XYZ file of N, CA, C and O in Angstrom:
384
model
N -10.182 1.153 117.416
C -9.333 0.032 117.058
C -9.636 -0.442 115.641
O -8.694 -0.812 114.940
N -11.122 -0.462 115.077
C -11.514 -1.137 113.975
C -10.896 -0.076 112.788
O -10.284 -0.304 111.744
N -11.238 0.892 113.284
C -10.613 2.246 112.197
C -9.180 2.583 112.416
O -8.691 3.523 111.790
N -8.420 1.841 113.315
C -7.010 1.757 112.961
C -6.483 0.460 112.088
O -5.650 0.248 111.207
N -7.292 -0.159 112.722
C -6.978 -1.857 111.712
C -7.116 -1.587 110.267
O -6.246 -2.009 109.505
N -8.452 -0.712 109.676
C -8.590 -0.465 108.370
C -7.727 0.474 107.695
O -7.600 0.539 106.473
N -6.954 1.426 108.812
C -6.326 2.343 107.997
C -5.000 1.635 107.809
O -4.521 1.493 106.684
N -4.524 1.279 108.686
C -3.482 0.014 108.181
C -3.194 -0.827 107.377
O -2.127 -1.026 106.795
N -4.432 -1.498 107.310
C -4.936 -2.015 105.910
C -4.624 -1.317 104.457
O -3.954 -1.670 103.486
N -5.395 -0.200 104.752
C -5.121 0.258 103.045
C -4.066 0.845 102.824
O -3.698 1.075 101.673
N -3.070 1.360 104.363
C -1.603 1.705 103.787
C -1.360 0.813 103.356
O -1.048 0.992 102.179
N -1.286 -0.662 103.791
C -0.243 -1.630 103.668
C -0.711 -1.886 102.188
O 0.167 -2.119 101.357
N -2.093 -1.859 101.779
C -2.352 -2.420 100.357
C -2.105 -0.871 99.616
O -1.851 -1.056 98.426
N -2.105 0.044 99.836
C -0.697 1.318 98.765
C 0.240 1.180 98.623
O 0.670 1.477 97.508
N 1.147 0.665 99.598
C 2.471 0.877 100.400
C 3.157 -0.868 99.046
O 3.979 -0.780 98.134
N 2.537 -1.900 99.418
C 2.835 -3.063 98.729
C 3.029 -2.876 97.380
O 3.942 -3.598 96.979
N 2.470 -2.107 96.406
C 2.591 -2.427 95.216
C 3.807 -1.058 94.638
O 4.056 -0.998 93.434
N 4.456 -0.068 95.599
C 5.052 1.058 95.335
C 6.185 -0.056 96.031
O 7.080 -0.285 95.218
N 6.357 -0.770 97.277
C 7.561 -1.549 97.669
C 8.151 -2.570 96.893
O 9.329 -2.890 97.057
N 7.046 -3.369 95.640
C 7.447 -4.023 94.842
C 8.521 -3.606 93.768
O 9.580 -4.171 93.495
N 8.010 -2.556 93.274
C 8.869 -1.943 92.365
C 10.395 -1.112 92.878
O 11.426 -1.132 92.205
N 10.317 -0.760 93.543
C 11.796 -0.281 94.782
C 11.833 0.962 94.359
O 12.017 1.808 95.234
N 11.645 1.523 92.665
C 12.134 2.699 92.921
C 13.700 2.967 92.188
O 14.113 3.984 91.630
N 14.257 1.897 92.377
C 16.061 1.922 92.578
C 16.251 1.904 91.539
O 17.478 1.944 91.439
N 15.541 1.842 89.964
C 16.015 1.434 88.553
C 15.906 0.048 88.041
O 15.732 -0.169 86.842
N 16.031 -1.133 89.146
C 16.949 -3.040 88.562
C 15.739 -3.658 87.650
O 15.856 -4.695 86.996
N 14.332 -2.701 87.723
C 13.869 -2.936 86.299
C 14.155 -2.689 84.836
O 14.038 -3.494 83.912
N 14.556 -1.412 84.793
C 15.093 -0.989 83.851
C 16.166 -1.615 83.141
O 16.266 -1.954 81.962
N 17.268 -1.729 84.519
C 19.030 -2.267 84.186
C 18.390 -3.544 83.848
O 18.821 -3.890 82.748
N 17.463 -4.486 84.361
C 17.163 -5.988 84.286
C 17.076 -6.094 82.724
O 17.889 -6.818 82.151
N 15.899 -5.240 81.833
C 16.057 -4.790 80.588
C 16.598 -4.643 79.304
O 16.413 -4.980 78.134
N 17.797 -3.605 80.462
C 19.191 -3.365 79.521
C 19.492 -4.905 79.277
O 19.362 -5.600 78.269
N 19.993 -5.221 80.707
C 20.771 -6.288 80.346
C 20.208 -7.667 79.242
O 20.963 -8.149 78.398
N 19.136 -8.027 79.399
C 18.413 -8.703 78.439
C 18.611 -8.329 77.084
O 18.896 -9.181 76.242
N 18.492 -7.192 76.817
C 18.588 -6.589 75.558
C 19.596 -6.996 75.203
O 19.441 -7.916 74.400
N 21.393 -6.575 75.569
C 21.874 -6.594 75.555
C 22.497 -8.143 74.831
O 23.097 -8.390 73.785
N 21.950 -9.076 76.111
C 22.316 -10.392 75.599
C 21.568 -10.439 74.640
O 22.093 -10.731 73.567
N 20.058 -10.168 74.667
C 19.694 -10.390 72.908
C 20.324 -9.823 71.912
O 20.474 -10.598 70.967
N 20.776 -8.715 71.742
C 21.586 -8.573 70.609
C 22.766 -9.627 70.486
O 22.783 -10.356 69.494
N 23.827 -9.746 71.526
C 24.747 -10.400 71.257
C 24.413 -12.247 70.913
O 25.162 -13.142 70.522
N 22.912 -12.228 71.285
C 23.209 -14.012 70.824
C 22.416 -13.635 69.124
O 22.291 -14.637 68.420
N 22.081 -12.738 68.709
C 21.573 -12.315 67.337
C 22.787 -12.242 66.487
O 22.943 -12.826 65.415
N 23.744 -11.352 67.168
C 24.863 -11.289 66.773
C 25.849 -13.062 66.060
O 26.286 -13.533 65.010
N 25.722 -13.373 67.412
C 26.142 -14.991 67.081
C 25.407 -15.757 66.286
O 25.872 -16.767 65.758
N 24.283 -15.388 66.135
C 23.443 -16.739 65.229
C 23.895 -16.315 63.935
O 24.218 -17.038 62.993
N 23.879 -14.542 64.019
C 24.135 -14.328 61.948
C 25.352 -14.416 62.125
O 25.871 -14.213 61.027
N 26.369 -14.665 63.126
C 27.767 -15.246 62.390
C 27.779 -16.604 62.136
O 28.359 -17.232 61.251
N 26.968 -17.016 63.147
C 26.852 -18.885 62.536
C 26.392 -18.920 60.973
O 27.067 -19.494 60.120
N 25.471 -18.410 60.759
C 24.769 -18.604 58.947
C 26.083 -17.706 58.499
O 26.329 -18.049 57.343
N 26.854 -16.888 58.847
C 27.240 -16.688 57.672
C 28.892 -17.938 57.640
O 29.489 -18.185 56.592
N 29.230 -18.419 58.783
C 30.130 -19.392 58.172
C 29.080 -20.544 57.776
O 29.571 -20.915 56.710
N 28.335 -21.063 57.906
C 27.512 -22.552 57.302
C 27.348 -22.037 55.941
O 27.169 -22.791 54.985
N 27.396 -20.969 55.856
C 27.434 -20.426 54.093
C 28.834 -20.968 53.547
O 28.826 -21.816 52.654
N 30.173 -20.433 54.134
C 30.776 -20.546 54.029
C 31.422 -21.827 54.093
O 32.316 -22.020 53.270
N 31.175 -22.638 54.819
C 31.419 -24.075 54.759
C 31.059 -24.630 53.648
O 31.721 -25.313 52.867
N 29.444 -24.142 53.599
C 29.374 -25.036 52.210
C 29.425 -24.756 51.091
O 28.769 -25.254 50.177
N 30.358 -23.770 51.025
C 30.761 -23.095 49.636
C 32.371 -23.434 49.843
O 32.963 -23.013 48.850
N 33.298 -24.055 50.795
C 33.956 -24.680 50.795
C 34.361 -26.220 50.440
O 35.414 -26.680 49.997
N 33.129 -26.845 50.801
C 32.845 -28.150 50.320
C 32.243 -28.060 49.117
O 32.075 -29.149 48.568
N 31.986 -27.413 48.720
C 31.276 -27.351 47.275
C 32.744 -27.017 46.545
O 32.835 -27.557 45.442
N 33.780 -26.318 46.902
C 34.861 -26.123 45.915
C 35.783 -27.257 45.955
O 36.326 -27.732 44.958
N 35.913 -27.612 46.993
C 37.053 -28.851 47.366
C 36.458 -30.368 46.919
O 37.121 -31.387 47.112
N 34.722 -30.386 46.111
C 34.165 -31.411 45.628
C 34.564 -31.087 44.202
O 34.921 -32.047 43.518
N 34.557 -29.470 43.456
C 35.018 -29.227 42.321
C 36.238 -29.755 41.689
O 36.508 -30.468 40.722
N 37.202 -28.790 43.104
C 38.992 -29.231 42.665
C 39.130 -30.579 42.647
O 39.982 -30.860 41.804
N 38.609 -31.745 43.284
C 38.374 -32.923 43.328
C 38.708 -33.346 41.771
O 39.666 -33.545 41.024
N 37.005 -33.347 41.789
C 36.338 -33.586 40.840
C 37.634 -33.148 39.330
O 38.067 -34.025 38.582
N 37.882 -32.180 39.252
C 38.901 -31.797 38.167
C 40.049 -32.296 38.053
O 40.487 -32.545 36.930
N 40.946 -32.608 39.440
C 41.755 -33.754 39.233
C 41.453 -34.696 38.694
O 41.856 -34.929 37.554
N 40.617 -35.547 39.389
C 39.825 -36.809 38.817
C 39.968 -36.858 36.864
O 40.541 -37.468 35.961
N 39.266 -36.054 37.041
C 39.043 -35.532 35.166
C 40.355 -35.262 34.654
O 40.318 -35.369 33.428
N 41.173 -35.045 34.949
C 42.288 -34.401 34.001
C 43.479 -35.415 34.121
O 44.625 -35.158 33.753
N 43.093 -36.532 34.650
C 43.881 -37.790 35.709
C 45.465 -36.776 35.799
O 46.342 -36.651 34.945
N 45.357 -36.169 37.192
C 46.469 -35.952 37.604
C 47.359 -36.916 38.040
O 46.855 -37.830 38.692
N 49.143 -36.966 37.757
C 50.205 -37.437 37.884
C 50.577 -37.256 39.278
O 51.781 -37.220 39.531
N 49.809 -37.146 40.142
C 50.375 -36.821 41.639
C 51.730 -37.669 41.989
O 52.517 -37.573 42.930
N 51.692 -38.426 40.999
C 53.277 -39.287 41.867
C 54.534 -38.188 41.307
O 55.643 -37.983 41.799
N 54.005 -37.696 40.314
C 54.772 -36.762 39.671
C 55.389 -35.736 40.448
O 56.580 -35.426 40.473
N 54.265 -35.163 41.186
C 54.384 -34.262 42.191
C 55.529 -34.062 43.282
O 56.096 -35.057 43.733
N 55.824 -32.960 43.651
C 57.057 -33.077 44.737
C 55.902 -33.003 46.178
O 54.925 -32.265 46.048
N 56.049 -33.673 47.318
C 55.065 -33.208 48.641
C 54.531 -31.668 48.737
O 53.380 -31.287 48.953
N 55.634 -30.945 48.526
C 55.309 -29.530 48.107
C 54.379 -29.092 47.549
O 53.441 -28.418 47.973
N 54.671 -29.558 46.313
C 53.120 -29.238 45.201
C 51.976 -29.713 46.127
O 51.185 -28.986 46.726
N 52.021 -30.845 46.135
C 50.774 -31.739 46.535
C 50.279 -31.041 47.666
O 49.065 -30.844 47.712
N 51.030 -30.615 48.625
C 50.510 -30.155 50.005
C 49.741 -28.574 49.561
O 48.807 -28.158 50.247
N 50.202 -27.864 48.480
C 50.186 -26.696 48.407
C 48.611 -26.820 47.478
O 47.673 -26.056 47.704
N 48.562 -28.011 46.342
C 47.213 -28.329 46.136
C 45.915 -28.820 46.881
O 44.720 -28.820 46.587
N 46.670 -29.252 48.003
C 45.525 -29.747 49.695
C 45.118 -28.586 50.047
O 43.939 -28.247 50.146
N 46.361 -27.717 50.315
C 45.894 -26.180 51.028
C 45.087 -25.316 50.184
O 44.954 -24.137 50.513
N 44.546 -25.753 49.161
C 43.946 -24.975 48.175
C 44.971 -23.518 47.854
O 44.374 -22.454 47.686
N 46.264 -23.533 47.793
C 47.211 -22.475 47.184
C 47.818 -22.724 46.043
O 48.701 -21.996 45.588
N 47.316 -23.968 45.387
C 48.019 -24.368 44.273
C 46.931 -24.628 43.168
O 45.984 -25.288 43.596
N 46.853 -24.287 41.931
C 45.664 -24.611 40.991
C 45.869 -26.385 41.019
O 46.793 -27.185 40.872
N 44.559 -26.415 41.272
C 44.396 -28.208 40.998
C 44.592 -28.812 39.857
O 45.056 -29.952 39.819
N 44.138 -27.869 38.363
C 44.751 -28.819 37.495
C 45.022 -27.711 36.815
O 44.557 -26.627 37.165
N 46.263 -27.936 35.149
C 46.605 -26.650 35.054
C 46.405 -26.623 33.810
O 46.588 -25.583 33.178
């Protein structure tokens, strides 16, 4: 009985650490998939820096075109809505 109890024993302590792992791959795929999302949130962060670049190289131009109206005292009453809207949209030179 004592030498069946022990052999039981040490299957069960072989047997436990080969049942943990299964065998089946879902370590591996678990992996992949991690990876996976790590690239894609890597992906997203360098598209975030590259528009915050871009933002503020937007606000940095639209403080310029500003700024150059200001300076050149534009006639905006002069303006038809047209112009004016087309100088908002940045499609129109701000001053000429």
């Amino acid at each position: 009985m004592k030498t069946m109890t022990i052999a039981a024993l040490a299957l069960a302590l072989f047997a436990l650490p080969l049942a943990a792992c299964g065998g089946n791959g879902d370590g591996k795929l678990a992996k992949q998939v991690e990876k996976a999302a790590d690239n894609r949130a890597d992906a997203m962060e360098a598209n975030a820096k590259d528009l915050e670049e871009q933002a503020k190289q937007e606000r940095k131009t639209g403080d310029e075109r500003a700024d150059a109206i200001r300076a050149a005292d534009v006639n905006a009453a002069a303006m038809t809505p047209e112009q004016r809207g087309d100088v908002v949209a940045n499609q129109a030179a701000a001053v000429r």
